[in-house]
Each structure stands twice: as C-alpha cells, then as structure tokens.
Short mmCIF file of C-alpha atoms and ligand atoms in Angstrom, two decimals:
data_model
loop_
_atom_site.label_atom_id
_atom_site.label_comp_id
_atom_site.label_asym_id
_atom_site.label_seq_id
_atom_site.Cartn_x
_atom_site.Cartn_y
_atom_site.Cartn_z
CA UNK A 1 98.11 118.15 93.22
CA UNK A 2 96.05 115.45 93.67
CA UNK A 3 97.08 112.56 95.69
CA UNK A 4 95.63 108.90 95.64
CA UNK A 5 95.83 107.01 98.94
CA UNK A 6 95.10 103.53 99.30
CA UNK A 7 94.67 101.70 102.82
CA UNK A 8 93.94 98.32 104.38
CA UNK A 9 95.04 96.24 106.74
CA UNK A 10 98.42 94.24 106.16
CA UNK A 11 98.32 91.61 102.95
CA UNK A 12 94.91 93.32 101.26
CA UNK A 13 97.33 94.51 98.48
CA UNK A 14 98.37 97.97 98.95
CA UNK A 15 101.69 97.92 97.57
CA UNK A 16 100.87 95.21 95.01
CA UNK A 17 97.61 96.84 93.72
CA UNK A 18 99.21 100.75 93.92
CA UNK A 19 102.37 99.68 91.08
CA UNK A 20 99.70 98.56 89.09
CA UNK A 21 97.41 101.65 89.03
CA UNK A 22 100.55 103.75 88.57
CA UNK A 23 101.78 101.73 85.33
CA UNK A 24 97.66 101.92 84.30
CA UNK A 25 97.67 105.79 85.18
CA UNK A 26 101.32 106.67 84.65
CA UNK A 27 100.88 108.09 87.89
CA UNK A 28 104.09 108.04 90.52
CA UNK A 29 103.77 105.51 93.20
CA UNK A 30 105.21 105.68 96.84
CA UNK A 31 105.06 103.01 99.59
CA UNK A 32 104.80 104.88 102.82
CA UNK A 33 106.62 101.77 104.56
CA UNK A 34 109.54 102.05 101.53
CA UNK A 35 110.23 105.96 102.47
CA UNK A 36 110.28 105.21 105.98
CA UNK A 37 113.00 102.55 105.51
CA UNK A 38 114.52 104.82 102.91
CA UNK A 39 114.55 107.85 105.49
CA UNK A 40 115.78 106.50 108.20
CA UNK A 41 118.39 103.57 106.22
CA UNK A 42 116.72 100.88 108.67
CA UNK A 43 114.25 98.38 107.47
CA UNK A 44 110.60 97.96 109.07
CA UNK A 45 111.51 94.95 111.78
CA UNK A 46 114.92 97.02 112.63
CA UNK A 47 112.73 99.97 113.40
CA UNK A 48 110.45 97.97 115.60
CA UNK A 49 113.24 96.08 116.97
CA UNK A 50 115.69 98.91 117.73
CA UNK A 51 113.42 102.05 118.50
CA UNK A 52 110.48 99.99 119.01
CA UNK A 53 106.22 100.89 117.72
CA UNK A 54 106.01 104.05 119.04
CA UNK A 55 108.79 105.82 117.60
CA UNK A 56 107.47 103.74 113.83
CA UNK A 57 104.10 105.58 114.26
CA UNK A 58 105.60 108.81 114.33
CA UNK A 59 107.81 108.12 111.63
CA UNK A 60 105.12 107.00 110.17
CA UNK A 61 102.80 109.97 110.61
CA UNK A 62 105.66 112.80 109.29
CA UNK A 63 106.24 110.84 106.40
CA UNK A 64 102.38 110.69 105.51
CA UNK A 65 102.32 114.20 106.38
CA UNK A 66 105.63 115.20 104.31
CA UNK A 67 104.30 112.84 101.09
CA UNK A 68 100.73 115.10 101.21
CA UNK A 69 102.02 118.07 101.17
CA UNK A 70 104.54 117.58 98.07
CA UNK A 71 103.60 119.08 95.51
CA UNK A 72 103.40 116.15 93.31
CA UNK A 73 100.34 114.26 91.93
CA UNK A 74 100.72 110.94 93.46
CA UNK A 75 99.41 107.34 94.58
CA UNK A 76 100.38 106.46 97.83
CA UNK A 77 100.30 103.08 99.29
CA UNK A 78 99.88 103.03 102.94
CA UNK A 79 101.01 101.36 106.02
CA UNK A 80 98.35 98.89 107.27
CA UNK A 81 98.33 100.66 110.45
CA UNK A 82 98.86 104.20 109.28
CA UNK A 83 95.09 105.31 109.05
CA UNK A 84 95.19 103.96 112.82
CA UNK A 85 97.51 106.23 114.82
CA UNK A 86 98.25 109.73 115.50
CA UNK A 87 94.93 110.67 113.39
CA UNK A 88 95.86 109.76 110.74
CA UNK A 89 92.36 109.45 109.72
CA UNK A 90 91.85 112.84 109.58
CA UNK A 91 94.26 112.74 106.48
CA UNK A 92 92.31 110.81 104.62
CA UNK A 93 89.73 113.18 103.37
CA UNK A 94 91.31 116.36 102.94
CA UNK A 95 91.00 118.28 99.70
CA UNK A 96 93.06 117.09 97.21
CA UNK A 97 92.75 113.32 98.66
CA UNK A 98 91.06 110.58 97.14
CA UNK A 99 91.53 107.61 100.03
CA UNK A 100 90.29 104.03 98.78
CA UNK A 101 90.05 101.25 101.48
CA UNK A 102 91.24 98.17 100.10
CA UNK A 103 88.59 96.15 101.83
CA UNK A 104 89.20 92.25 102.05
CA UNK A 105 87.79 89.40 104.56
CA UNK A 106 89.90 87.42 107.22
CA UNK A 107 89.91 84.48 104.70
CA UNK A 108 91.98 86.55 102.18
CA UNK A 109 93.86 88.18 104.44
CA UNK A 110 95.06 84.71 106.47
CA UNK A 111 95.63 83.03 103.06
CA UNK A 112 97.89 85.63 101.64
CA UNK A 113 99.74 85.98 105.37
CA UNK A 114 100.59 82.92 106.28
CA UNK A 115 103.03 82.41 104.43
CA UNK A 116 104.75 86.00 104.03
CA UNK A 117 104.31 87.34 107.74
CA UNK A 118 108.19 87.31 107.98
CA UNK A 119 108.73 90.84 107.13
CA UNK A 120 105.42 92.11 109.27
CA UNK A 121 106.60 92.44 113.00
CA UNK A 122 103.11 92.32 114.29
CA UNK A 123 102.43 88.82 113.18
CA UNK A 124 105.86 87.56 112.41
CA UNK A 125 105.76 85.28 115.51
CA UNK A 126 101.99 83.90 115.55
CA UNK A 127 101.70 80.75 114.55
CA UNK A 128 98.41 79.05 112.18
CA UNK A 129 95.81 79.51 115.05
CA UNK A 130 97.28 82.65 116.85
CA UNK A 131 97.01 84.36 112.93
CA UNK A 132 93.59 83.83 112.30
CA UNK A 133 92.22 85.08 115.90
CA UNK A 134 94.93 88.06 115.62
CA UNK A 135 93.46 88.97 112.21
CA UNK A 136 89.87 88.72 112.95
CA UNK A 137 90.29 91.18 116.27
CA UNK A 138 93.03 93.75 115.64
CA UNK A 139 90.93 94.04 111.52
CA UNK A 140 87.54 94.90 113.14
CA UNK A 141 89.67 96.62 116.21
CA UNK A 142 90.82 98.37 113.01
CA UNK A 143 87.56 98.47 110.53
CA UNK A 144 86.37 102.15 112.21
CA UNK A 145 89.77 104.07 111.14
CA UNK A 146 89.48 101.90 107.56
CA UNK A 147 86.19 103.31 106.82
CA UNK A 148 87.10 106.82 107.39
CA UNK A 149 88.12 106.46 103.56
CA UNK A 150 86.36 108.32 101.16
CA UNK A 151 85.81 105.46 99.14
CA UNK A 152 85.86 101.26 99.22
CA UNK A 153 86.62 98.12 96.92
CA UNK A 154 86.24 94.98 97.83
CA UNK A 155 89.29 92.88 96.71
CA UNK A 156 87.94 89.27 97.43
CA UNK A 157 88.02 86.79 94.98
CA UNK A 158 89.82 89.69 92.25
CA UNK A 159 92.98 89.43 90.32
CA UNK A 160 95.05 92.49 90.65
CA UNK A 161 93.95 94.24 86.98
CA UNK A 162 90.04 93.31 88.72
CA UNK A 163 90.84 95.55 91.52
CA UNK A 164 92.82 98.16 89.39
CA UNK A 165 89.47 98.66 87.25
CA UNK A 166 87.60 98.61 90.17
CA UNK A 167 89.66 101.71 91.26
CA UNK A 168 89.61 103.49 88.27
CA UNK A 169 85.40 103.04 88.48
CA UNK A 170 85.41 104.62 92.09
CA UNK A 171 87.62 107.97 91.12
CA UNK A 172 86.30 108.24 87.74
N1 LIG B 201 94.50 89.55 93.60
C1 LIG B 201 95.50 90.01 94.35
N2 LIG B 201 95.58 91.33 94.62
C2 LIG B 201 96.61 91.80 95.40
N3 LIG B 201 97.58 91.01 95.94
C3 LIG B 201 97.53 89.70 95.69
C4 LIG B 201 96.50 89.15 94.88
N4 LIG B 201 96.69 87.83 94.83
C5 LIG B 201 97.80 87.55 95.54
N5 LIG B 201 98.32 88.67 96.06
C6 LIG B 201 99.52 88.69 96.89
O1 LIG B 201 99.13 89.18 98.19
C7 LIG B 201 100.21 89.93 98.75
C8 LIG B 201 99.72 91.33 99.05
O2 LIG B 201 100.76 91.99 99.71
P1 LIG B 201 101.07 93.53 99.67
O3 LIG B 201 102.46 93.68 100.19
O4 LIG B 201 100.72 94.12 98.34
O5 LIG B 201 100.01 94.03 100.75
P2 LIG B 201 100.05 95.35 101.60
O6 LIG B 201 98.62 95.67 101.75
O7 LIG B 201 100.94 96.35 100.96
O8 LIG B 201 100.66 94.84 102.99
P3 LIG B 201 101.47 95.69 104.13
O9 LIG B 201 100.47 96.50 104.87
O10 LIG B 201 102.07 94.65 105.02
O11 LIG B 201 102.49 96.54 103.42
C9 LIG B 201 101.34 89.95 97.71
O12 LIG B 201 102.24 88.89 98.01
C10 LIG B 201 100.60 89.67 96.40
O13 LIG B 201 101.42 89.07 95.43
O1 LIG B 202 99.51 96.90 110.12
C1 LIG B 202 100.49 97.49 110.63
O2 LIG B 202 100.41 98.06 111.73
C2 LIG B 202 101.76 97.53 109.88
C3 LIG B 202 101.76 97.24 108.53
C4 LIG B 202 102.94 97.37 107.68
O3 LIG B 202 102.57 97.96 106.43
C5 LIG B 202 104.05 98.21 108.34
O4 LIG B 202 103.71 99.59 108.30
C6 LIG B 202 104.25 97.77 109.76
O5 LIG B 202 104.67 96.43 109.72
C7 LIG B 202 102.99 97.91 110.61
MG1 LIG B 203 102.64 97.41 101.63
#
C-alpha cells in the first residue's frame, strides 16, 4: 500500500504538517523519531547520549525500512537526517512511495529553532550565532539527499492547512 513520506531538515514541519494531512486524508500517521523512541523505550537525546549517532542512524534506517514494508497505507514523517544516512535516499522513490521535501529557508528554519532546539541533540547546545551558521552549512551539506524526493513544497511564509493543500496539489 501506498506510503506518503515527508522529509526536511529539523523544524520545516514534518511532524506538525504530517497530523494534519492524516486528519485531512484520514490517512494513519507515524513519526519515524516517535517509533524509534517507542522501540527502543529511550527518548531521542538518551539515544544520542547513551549509544551515541551512529547506533541512532541505524535505528533509524530499520525502522524506515520496517515502516515501508508494512503493509499499511501510510504517511510517514521523517527524521531530519533520515534521507541522509545509510541510503536512505534510495528509499525515497521506490514504488509505492510518494516522498515530498518539505523545503523551507534558513530564516524559517532559525526562527522556529531557536527557541525549541532542546529536544534536537544536534543543535541543543549552539547558541544565537553558532545556530544560524550550523543551519546554513549542515542544510545545503544536506540539500543533495533532500532533493532526492520525488516531489517539493515550499513551506515559507504558509500556515500549516497552506502547506497541507499544497500537498494534496503535488500527489493529486
Ligand atoms: N506554518 C507552519 N507549518 C509547520 N510548522 C509550524 C508552522 N508555524 C509554526 N510551526 C511550528 O514549527 C515547529 C515545526 O516543528 P516539527 O516538530 O513539526 O518539525 P520537524 O520537521 O518534525 O522537526 P524534527 O526533524 O526535529 O522532528 C512546530 O513547533 C510548529 O508548531
Ligand atoms: O536532523 C537530524 O539529524 C535529526 C533530526 C531529528 O528529527 C531526530 O531524528 C534527531 O534529532 C536527528
Ligand atoms: Mg519531527
């Protein structure tokens, strides 16, 4: 069954933007970062803390894996490093995927960051300057694997139901 992925880096909306195309669809939603807390009863920092990045990215790559093969139709809401590791890429345009890149600009990103990087281990300890030269290099570090989608929507500047109907456009 068909899956819908969407991707982006941390903060573009992926979680927020996937509930609200599954109560517009009525299709199930999963967060990719929730099963991998929910799998392994740990939350995101205590993975990266305890068992550090490496051993997240493969967690994070057999989960991806597990959640396309279910049999289920399904939006999934990445991990804003997912499409980045252990190609992971090469996921996103397999039959039965429809992969949208959530596509938004440093400005967005370092307004909607700053002030909920707490929970995000990669940026949790960069202060107002060190977040706004972090985002600008590790996004376009990151912009090759984003593109790999099979489509993009730009979500500057949109509310949430903006960007929904933008997505419904794209797979329609
Ligand atoms: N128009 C908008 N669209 C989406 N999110 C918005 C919008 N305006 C404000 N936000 C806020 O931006 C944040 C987006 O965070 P969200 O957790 O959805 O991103 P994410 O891409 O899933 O990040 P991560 O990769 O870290 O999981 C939320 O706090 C959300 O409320
Ligand atoms: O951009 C990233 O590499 C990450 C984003 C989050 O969704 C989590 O998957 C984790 O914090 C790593
Ligand atoms: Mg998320």
């Amino acid at each position: 069954m068909k899956k819908i992925v969407l991707l982006g880096y941390m903060g573009c909306g992926k979680s927020t933007i996937a509930q609200k195309l599954s109560k517009t669809t009525e299709i199930p939603f999963l967060d990719l970062d929730k099963c991998i807390e929910n799998k392994v009863n740990l939350t995101i920092n205590e993975i990266f803390d305890k068992n550090g990045e490496i051993y997240f990215r493969k967690l994070e790559h057999e989960m991806f894996q597990e959640l396309l093969q279910s049999p289920e139709e399904m939006i999934i809401g990445l991990g804003g490093g997912t499409p980045c590791y252990a190609n992971n890429h090469e996921l996103l345009n397999k039959e039965g995927v429809d992969s949208i890149y959530l596509k938004a600009s440093i400005d967005t990103l370092y307004g909607r960051l700053l002030h909920n990087k707490s929970k995000r281990p990669l940026i949790a300890d960069k202060n107002e300057e060190e977040m706004r030269e972090f985002i600008a290099t590790h996004l376009f570090e990151r912009s090759f694997y984003y593109n790999q989608a099979k489509y993009k929507v730009s979500v500057d500047e949109k509310t949430i139901d903006e960007t929904v109907s933008d997505i419904l456009k794209v797979l329609a």
